[in-house]
Amino acid sequence: MTTASMTKDLSTGASDKVDVRALESQHVLQIYRRFPVVFERGEGVRLFDDRGQSYLDFVSGIGVAALGHGHAGLARAIADQASTLIQTSNLYFHPLQGELASRLSALTGLERAFFCNSGTEAVEACLKFARRYWHAQGQTSRTKIVAFTHAFHGRTMGSLSVTWDDHYRTPFAPLVPNVVFAETSDPSAVARIVDDSTAAVIVEPIQGEGGVRPVSPELVAAITAACARTGALLIADEVQSGTGRTGTFLYSGTVGLTPDLVALGKALGGGVPIGAAMLSGKVASHAAPGDHGSTYGGNLLACRAALVVLDELEQGLQESVSKMGAYLQSRLQALAAARPEAIAAVRGAGLMAGLDLGRDAAPVVNAALERRLLVNRTATTVIRLLPPYIVTAADIDEAMGILEEILN
Ligand code: PLP
C-alpha cells in the first residue's frame, strides 16, 4: 500500500503525485490513528486504493454508506440537487424538509423531526429537548440524565457527558452536571437511580462502540417501568442501530422500547452528513421558536440524499437487509461454533454484528486489511461488522472465508 495519491492541479489541469500522509501529518490535527491506506474510489461494497487494489468494505464509513459506494441513484439525486439548490438556511421554507420529516415520522411513530448534521448533534438535541420539556412545565430542577455503562453517544459536550468511557471524558472535564450512569448488567439499579428528578434516560438499543451489545430484555423492562413510574422521558440513541440496519427501521421496537425521543444519523444520508432528533408530540409541544437550531440542519442536499435512502429501503432494500442480516448472523454463529477457542461470543442484530474474541482484536483487524477485508475493532476485543445494506450472500461468504482463514 502506498500513500501517494493523484491530485489534479485545478489551475493547470496537471496531475501530480502528492504524499497524502506527509501532507496530512503537517496540517491535519493529529487525533486519528489511520490505517496506512489511501482510498480514492468506491463501487458497491468495494473500495479502491491509490494503486487500484480492491477491498471488501464491511465498515461502510462506520455504518454510513448504506447504499454502498458510487450508488448511481444517490449520485444522480445529489448532482441534480447540487445544480438546483443546496442550502437556504432555516430562515425559509424549502420543499424537502417537510417531506423527509413526514416519512421519518411514519417510520418511527414520532411526530416531529429536528434536523442537524451528525449523530452527536442529534443526541445533543434530544438532551436539550428533554430538559426543555420539564423546564416549560416549571420543573426547572428536573435535570438528571440517566445513562448506562459502556454507552457511547458522541463527542460534543452534552453527548460526551452521557458517554461512559473515562478515556473520552477526563481530558474535557468538567462536563454537563447531573448525569448518573446505571450499570448495564444490573437492571435492578435502574429503579434506584431513576427518580422524580430524572429528566430523561438515554440508551442505545444496541451499544455500538461499547462492543455491539444489545440491551437485555431485563434492562428494557427496568427502563420501561422506571420511566412509567417517574414520568422520565426515554431517549433511544439509534444513530448506529437505526435507519434500518438491524432489519427494522428502529431497533427500539424490536426490543420493546417506546422512546419519547430518538436520535438518528450515520446511514440516514447514505454518506451525506445528516442527523435527526425525532420527538413525540408530547415533547414537541413544549419546544418553541428559538429554542434550538442549526445553520445547515435539514438543507436540501442532505434531505434529498436521505429521501433516496428511504426510497431504497422502501423499494426492497429493507427486506434485503433483513435477509442478509439473518444470513450474516448465522454465518458468524457457525464460525463461532467451529472455533470456540478463538471466538468468545457473537452479538448484534441484522447488519450490525460483533465478534468478541475475548482478547485484543487488533491483530485480526490488521490481518483482514492485509487480505483486503475492512472490519473494525471496538471495545478492544470486538470485531465489528457494519457492511453496506446492499451486501450480498456472496460478499458475506467472502468475508467469512477471510475471517476463518485468519482465525485458523
Ligand atoms: N451515538 C451513537 C450510538 C454512535 O455510535 C455515534 C457514533 O459512533 C454517535 C452517537 C455520534 O455520531 P457522530 O460521530 O455522527 O457525531
mmCIF file of C-alpha atoms in Angstrom, residues 18 24 32 48 51 70 87 139 151 156 158 160-161 164 167 184 204 213 250-251 278 283 311 316 326 366 383 393:
data_model
loop_
_atom_site.group_PDB
_atom_site.id
_atom_site.type_symbol
_atom_site.label_atom_id
_atom_site.label_comp_id
_atom_site.label_asym_id
_atom_site.label_seq_id
_atom_site.Cartn_x
_atom_site.Cartn_y
_atom_site.Cartn_z
ATOM 1 C CA VAL A 18 1.416 14.032 -3.656
ATOM 2 C CA GLU A 24 -1.718 15.318 6.494
ATOM 3 C CA TYR A 32 -6.929 9.935 14.304
ATOM 4 C CA PHE A 48 -10.239 1.002 -4.281
ATOM 5 C CA ARG A 51 -2.909 1.530 -6.556
ATOM 6 C CA GLY A 70 -20.878 5.118 -6.052
ATOM 7 C CA GLN A 87 -28.710 25.493 1.069
ATOM 8 C CA GLN A 139 -39.885 21.772 36.835
ATOM 9 C CA ALA A 151 -22.517 3.889 26.422
ATOM 10 C CA THR A 156 -19.660 17.185 21.820
ATOM 11 C CA GLY A 158 -23.596 17.138 26.041
ATOM 12 C CA LEU A 160 -19.798 13.337 25.857
ATOM 13 C CA SER A 161 -21.374 13.890 29.264
ATOM 14 C CA TRP A 164 -19.324 6.392 29.689
ATOM 15 C CA HIS A 167 -10.753 7.913 28.283
ATOM 16 C CA THR A 184 -25.910 -2.132 32.145
ATOM 17 C CA GLU A 204 -28.532 2.683 22.838
ATOM 18 C CA ARG A 213 -24.122 -5.231 22.937
ATOM 19 C CA LEU A 250 -35.595 1.249 14.588
ATOM 20 C CA TYR A 251 -34.240 -1.461 16.853
ATOM 21 C CA MET A 278 -37.352 12.611 16.406
ATOM 22 C CA VAL A 283 -42.227 16.526 23.963
ATOM 23 C CA ASP A 311 -36.906 5.247 -1.097
ATOM 24 C CA GLY A 316 -36.911 -3.772 -1.320
ATOM 25 C CA ALA A 326 -30.001 -13.073 9.323
ATOM 26 C CA ASN A 366 -4.786 -5.829 10.642
ATOM 27 C CA ILE A 383 -14.506 -7.154 15.621
ATOM 28 C CA ALA A 393 -24.667 -13.509 0.359
#
